[in-house]
PDB file of N, CA and C in Angstrom:
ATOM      1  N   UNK A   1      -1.962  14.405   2.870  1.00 43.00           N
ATOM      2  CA  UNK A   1      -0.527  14.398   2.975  1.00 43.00           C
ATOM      3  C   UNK A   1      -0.069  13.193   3.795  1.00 43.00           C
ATOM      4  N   UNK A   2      -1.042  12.766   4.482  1.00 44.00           N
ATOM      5  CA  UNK A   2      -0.155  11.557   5.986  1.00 44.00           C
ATOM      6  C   UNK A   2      -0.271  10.316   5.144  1.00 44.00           C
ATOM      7  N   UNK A   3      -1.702  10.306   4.168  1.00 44.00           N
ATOM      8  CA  UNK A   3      -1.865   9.084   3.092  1.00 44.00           C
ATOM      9  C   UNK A   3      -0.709   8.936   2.227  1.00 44.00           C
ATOM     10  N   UNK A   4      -0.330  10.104   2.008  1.00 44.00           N
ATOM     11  CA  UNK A   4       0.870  10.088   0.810  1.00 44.00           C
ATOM     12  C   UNK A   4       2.271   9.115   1.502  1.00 44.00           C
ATOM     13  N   UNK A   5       2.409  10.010   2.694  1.00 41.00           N
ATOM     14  CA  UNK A   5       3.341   9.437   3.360  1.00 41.00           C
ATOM     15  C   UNK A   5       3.428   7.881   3.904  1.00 41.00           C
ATOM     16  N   UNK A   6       2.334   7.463   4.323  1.00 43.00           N
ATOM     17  CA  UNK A   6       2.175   6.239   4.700  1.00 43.00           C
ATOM     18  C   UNK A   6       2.180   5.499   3.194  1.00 43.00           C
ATOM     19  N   UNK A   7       1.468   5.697   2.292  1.00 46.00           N
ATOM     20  CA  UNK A   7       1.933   5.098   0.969  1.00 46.00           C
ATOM     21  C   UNK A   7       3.197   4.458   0.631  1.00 46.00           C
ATOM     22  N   UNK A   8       4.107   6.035   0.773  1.00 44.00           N
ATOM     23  CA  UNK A   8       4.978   5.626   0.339  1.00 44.00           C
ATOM     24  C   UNK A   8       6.045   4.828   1.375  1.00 44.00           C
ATOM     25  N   UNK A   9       5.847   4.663   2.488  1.00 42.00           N
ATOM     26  CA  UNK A   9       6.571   4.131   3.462  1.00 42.00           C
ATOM     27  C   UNK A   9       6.179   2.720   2.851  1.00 42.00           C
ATOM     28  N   UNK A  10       4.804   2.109   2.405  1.00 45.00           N
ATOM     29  CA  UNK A  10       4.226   0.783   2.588  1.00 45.00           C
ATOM     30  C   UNK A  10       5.167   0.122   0.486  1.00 45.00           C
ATOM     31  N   UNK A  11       5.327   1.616  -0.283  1.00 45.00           N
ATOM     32  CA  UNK A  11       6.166   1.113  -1.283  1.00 45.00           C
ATOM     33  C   UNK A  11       7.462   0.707  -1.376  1.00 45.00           C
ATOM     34  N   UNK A  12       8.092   1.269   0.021  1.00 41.00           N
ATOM     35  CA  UNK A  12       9.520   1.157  -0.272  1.00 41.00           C
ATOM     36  C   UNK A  12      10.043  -0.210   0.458  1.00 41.00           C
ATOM     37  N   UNK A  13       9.254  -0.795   1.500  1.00 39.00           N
ATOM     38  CA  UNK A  13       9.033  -2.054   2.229  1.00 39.00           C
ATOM     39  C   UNK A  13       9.638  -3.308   1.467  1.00 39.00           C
ATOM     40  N   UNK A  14      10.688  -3.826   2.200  1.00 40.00           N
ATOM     41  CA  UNK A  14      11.033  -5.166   1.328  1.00 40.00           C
ATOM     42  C   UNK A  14      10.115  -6.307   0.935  1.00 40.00           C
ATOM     43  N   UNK A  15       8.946  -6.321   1.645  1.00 43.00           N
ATOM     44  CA  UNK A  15       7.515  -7.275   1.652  1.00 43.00           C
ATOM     45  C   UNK A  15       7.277  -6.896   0.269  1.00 43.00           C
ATOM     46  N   UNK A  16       6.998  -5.633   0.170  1.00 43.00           N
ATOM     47  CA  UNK A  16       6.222  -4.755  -1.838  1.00 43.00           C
ATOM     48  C   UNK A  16       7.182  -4.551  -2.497  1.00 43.00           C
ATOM     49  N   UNK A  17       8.618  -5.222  -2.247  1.00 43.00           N
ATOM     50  CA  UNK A  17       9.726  -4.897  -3.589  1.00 43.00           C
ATOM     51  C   UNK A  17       9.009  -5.542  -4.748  1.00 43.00           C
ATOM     52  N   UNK A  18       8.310  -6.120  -4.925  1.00 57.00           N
ATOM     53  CA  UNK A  18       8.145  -6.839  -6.100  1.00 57.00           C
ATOM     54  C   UNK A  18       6.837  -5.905  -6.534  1.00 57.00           C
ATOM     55  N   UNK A  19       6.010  -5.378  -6.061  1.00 67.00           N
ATOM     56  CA  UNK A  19       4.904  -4.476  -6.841  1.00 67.00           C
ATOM     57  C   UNK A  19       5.131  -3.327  -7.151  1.00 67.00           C
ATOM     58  N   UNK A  20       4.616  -3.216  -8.512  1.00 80.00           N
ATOM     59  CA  UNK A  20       4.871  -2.139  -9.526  1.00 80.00           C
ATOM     60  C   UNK A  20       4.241  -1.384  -9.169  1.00 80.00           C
ATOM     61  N   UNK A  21       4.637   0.233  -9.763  1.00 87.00           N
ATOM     62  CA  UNK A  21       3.578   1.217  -9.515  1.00 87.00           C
ATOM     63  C   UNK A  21       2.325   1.671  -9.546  1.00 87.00           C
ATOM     64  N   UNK A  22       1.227   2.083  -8.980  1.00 88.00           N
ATOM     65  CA  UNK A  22       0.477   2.259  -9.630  1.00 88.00           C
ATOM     66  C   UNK A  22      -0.382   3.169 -10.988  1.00 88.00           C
ATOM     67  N   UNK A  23       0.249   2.871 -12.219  1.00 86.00           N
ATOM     68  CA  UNK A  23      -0.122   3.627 -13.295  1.00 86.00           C
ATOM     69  C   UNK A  23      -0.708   3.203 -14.541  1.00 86.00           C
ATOM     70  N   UNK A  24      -1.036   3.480 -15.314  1.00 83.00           N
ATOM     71  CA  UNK A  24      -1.784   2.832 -16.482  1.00 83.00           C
ATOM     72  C   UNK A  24      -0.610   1.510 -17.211  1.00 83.00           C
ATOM     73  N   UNK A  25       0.689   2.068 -17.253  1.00 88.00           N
ATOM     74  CA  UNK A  25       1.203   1.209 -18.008  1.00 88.00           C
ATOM     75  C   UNK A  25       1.482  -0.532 -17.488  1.00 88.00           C
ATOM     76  N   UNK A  26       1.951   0.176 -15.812  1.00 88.00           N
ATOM     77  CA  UNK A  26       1.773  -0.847 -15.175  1.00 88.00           C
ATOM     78  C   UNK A  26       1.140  -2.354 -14.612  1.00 88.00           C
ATOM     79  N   UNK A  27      -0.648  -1.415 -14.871  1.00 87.00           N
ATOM     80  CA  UNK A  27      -1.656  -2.554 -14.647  1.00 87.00           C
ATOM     81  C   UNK A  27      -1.721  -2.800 -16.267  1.00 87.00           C
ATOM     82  N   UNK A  28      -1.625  -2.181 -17.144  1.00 87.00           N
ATOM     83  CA  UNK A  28      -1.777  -3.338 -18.819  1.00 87.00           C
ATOM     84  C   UNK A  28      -0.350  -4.616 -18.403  1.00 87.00           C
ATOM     85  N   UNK A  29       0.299  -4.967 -17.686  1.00 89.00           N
ATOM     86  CA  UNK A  29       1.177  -5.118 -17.839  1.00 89.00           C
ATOM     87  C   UNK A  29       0.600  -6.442 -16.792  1.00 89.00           C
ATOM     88  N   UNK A  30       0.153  -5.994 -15.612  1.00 89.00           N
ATOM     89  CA  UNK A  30      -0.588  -6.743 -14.297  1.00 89.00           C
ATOM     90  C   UNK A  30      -1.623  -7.699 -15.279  1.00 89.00           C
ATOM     91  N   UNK A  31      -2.285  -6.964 -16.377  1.00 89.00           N
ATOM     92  CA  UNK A  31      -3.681  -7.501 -16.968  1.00 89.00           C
ATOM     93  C   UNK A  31      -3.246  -9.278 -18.176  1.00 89.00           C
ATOM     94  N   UNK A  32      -1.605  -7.948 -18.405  1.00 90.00           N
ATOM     95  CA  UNK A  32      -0.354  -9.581 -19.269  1.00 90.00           C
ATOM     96  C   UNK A  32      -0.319 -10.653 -18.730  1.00 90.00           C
ATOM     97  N   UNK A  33      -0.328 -10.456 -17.726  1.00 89.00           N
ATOM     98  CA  UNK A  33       0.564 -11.594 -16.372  1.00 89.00           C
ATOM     99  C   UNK A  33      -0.829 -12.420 -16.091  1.00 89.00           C
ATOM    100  N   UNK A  34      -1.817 -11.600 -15.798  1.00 90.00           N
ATOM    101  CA  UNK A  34      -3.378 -12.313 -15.465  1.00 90.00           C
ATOM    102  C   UNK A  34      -3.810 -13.111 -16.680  1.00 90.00           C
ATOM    103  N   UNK A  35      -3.553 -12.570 -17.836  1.00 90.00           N
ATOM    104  CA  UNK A  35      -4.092 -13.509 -18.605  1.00 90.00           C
ATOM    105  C   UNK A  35      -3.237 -15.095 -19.228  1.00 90.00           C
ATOM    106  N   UNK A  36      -1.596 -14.977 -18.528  1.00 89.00           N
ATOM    107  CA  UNK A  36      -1.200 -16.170 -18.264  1.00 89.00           C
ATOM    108  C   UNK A  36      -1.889 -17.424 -17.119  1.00 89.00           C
ATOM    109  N   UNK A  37      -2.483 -16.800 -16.488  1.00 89.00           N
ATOM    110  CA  UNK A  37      -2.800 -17.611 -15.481  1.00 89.00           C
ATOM    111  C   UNK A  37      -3.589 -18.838 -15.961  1.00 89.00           C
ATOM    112  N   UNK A  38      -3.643 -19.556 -15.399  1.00 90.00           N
ATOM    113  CA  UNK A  38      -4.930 -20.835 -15.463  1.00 90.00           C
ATOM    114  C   UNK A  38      -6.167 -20.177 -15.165  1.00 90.00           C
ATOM    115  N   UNK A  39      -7.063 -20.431 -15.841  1.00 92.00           N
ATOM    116  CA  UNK A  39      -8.610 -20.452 -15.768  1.00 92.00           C
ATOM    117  C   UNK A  39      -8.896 -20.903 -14.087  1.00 92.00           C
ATOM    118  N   UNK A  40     -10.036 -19.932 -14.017  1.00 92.00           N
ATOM    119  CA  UNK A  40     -10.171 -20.269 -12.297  1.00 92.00           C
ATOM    120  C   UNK A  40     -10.410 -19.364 -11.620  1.00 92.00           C
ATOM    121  N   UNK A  41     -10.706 -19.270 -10.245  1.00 93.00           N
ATOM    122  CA  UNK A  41     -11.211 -18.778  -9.518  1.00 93.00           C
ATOM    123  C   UNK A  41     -10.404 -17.869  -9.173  1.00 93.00           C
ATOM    124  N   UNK A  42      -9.080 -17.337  -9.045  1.00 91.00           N
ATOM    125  CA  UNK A  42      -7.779 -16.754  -8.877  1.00 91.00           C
ATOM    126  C   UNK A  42      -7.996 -15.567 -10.367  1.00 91.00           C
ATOM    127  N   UNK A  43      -8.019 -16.229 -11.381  1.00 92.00           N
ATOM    128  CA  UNK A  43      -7.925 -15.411 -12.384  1.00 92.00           C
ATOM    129  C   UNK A  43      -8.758 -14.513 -12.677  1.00 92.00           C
ATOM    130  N   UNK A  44     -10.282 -15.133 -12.275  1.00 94.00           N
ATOM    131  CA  UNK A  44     -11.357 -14.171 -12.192  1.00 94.00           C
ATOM    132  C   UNK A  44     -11.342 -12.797 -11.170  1.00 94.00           C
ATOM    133  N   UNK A  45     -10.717 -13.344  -9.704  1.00 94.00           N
ATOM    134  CA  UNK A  45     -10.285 -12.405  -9.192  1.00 94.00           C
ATOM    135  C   UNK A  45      -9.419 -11.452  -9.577  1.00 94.00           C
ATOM    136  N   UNK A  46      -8.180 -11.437  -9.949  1.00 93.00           N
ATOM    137  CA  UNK A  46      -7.529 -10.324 -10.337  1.00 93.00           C
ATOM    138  C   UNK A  46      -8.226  -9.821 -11.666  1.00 93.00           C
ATOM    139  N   UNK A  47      -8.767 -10.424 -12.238  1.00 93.00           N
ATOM    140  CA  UNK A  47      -9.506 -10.004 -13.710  1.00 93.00           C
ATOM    141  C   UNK A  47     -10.756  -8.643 -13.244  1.00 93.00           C
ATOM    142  N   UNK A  48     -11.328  -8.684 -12.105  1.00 95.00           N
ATOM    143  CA  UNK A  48     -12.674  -8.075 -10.953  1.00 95.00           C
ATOM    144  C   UNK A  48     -11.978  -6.940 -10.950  1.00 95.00           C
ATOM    145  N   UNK A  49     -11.062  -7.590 -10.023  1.00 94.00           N
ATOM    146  CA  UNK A  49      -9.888  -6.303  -9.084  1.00 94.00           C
ATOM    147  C   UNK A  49      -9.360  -5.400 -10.317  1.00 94.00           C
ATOM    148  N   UNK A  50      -9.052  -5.493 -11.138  1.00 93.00           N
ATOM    149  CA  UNK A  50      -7.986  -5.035 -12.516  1.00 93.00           C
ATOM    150  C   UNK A  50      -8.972  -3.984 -13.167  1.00 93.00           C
ATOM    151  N   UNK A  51     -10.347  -5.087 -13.215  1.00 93.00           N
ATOM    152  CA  UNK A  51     -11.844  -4.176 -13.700  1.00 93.00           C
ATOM    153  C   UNK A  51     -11.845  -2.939 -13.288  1.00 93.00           C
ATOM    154  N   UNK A  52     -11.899  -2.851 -12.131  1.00 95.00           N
ATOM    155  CA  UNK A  52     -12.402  -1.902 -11.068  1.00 95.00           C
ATOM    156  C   UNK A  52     -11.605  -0.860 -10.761  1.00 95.00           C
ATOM    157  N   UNK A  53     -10.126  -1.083 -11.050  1.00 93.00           N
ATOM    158  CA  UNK A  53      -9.244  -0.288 -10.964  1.00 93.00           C
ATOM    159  C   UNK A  53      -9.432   0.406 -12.174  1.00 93.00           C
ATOM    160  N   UNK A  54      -9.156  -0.166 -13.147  1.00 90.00           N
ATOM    161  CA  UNK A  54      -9.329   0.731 -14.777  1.00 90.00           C
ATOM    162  C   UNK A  54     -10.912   1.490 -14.713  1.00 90.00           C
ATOM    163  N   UNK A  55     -11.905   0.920 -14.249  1.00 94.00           N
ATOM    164  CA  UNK A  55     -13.121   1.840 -14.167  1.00 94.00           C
ATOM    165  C   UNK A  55     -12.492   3.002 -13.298  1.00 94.00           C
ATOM    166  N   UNK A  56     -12.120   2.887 -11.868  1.00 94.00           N
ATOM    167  CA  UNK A  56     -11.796   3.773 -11.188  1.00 94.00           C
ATOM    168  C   UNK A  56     -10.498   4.562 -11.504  1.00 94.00           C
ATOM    169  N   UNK A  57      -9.553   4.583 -12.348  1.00 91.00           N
ATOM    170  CA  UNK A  57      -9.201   5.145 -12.785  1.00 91.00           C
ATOM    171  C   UNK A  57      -9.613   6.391 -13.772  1.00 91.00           C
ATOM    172  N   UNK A  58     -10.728   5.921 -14.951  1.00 92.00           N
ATOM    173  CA  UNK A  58     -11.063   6.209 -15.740  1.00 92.00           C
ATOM    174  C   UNK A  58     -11.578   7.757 -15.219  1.00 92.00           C
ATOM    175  N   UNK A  59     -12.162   7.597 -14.042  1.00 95.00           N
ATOM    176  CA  UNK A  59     -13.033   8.428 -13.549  1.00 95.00           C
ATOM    177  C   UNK A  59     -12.399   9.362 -12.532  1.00 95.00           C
ATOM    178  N   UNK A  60     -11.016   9.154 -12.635  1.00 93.00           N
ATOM    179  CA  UNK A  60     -10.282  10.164 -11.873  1.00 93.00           C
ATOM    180  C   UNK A  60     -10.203   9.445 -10.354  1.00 93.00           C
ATOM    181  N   UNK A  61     -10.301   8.378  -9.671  1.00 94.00           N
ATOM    182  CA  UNK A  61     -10.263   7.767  -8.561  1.00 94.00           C
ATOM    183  C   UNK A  61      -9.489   7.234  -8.451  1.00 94.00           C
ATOM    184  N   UNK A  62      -8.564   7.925  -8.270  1.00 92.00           N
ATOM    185  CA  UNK A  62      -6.750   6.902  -8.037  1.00 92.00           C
ATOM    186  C   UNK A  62      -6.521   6.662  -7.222  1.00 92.00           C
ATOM    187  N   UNK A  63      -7.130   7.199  -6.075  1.00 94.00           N
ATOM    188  CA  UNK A  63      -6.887   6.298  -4.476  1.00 94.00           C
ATOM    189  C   UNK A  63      -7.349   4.572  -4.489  1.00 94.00           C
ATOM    190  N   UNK A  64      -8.876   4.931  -5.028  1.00 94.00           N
ATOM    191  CA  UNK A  64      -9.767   3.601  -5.196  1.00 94.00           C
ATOM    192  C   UNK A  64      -8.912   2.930  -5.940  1.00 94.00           C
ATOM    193  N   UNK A  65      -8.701   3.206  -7.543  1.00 93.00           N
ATOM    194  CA  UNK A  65      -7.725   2.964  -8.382  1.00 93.00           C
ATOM    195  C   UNK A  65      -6.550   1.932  -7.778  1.00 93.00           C
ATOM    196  N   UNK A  66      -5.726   2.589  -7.089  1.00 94.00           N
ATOM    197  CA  UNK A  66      -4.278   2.078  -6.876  1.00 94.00           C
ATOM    198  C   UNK A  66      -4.867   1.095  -5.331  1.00 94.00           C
ATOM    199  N   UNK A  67      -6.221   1.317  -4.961  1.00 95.00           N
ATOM    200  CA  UNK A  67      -6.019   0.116  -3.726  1.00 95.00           C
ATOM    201  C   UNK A  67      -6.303  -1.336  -4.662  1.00 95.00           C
ATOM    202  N   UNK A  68      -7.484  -1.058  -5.699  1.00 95.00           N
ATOM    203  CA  UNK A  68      -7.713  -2.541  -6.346  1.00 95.00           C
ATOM    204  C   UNK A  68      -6.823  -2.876  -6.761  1.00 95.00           C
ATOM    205  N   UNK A  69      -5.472  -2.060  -7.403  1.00 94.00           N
ATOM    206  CA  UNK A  69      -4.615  -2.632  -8.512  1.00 94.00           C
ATOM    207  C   UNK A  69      -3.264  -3.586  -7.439  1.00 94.00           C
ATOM    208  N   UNK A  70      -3.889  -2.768  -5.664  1.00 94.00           N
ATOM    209  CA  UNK A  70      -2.298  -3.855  -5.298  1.00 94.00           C
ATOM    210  C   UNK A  70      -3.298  -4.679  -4.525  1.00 94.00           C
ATOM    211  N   UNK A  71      -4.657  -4.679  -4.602  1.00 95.00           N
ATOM    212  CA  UNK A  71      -5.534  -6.178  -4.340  1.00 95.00           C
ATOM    213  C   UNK A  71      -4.697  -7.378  -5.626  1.00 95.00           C
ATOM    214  N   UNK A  72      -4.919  -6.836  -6.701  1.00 93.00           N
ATOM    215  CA  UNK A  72      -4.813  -7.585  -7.929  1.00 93.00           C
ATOM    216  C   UNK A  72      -3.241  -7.794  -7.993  1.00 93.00           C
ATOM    217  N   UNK A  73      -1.611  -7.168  -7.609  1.00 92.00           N
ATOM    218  CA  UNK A  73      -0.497  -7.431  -7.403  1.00 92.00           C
ATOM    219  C   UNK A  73      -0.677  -8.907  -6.421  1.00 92.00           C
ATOM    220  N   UNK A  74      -1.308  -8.160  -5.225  1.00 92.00           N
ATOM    221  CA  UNK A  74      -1.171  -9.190  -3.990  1.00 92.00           C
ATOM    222  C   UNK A  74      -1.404 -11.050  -4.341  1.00 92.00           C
ATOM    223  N   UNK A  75      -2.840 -11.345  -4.848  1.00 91.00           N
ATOM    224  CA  UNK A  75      -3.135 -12.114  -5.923  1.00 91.00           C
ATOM    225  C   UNK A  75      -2.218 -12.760  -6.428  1.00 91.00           C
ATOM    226  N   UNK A  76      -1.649 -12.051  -7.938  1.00 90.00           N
ATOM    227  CA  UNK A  76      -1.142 -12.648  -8.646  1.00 90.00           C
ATOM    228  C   UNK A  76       0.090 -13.138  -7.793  1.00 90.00           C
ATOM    229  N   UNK A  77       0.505 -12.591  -6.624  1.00 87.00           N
ATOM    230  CA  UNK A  77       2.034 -12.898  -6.146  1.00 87.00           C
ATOM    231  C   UNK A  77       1.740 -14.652  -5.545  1.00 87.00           C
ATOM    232  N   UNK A  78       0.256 -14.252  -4.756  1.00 86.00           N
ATOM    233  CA  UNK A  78      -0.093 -15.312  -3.929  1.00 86.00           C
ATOM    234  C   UNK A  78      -0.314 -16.604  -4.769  1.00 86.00           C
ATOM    235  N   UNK A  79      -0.790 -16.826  -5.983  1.00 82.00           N
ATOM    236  CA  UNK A  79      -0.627 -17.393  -6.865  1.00 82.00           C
ATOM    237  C   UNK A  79       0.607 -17.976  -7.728  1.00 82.00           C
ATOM    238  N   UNK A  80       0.983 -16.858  -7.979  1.00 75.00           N
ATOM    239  CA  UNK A  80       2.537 -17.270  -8.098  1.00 75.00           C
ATOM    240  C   UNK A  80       3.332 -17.786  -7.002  1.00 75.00           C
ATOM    241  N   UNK A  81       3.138 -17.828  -5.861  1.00 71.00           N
ATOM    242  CA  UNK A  81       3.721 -18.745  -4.910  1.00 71.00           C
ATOM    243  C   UNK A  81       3.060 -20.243  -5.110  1.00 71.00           C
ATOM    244  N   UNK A  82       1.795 -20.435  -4.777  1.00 65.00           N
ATOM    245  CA  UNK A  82       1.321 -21.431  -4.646  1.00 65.00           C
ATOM    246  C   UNK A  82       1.741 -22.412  -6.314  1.00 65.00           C
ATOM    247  N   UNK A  83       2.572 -21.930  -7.511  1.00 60.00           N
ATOM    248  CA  UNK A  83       2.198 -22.584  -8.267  1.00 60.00           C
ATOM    249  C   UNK A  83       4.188 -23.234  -8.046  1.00 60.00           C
ATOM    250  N   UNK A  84       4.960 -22.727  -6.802  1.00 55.00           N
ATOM    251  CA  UNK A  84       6.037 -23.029  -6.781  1.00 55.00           C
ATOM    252  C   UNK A  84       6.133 -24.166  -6.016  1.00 55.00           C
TER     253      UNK A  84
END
């Protein structure tokens, strides 16, 4: 219950306005955006992170799940800065 709560305190944060939820439709959507990227060391990463989440999903691990998928948000944001 205190995980839930702290969760959702860390979603509603003006820092994570920009990351999506964590749910299936969401990361196909995270996986869109990754495969715009440039080839590289960045892309492979969220490509790992994205992996690992959909394995851990698969298997009922949505804690594990939803930490890789805002490894893989965090990423693409940090990237998307650096390409501004």
């Amino acid at each position: 219950m205190t995980a839930v709560a702290m969760m959702s305190a860390l979603v509603f944060t003006p820092a994570s306005a920009a990351v999506m939820a964590c749910n299936a439709d969401n990361m196909g959507k995270t996986l869109t955006m990754a495969d715009g990227m440039p080839d590289g060391p960045a892309k492979m990463s969220v490509e790992k992170e994205m992996g690992m989440a959909n394995t851990d999903m698969s298997q009922g691990k949505m804690r594990s799940a939803c930490a890789h998928y805002m490894k893989a948000q965090k990423m693409l944001s940090e990237a998307d800065d650096g390409l501004k």
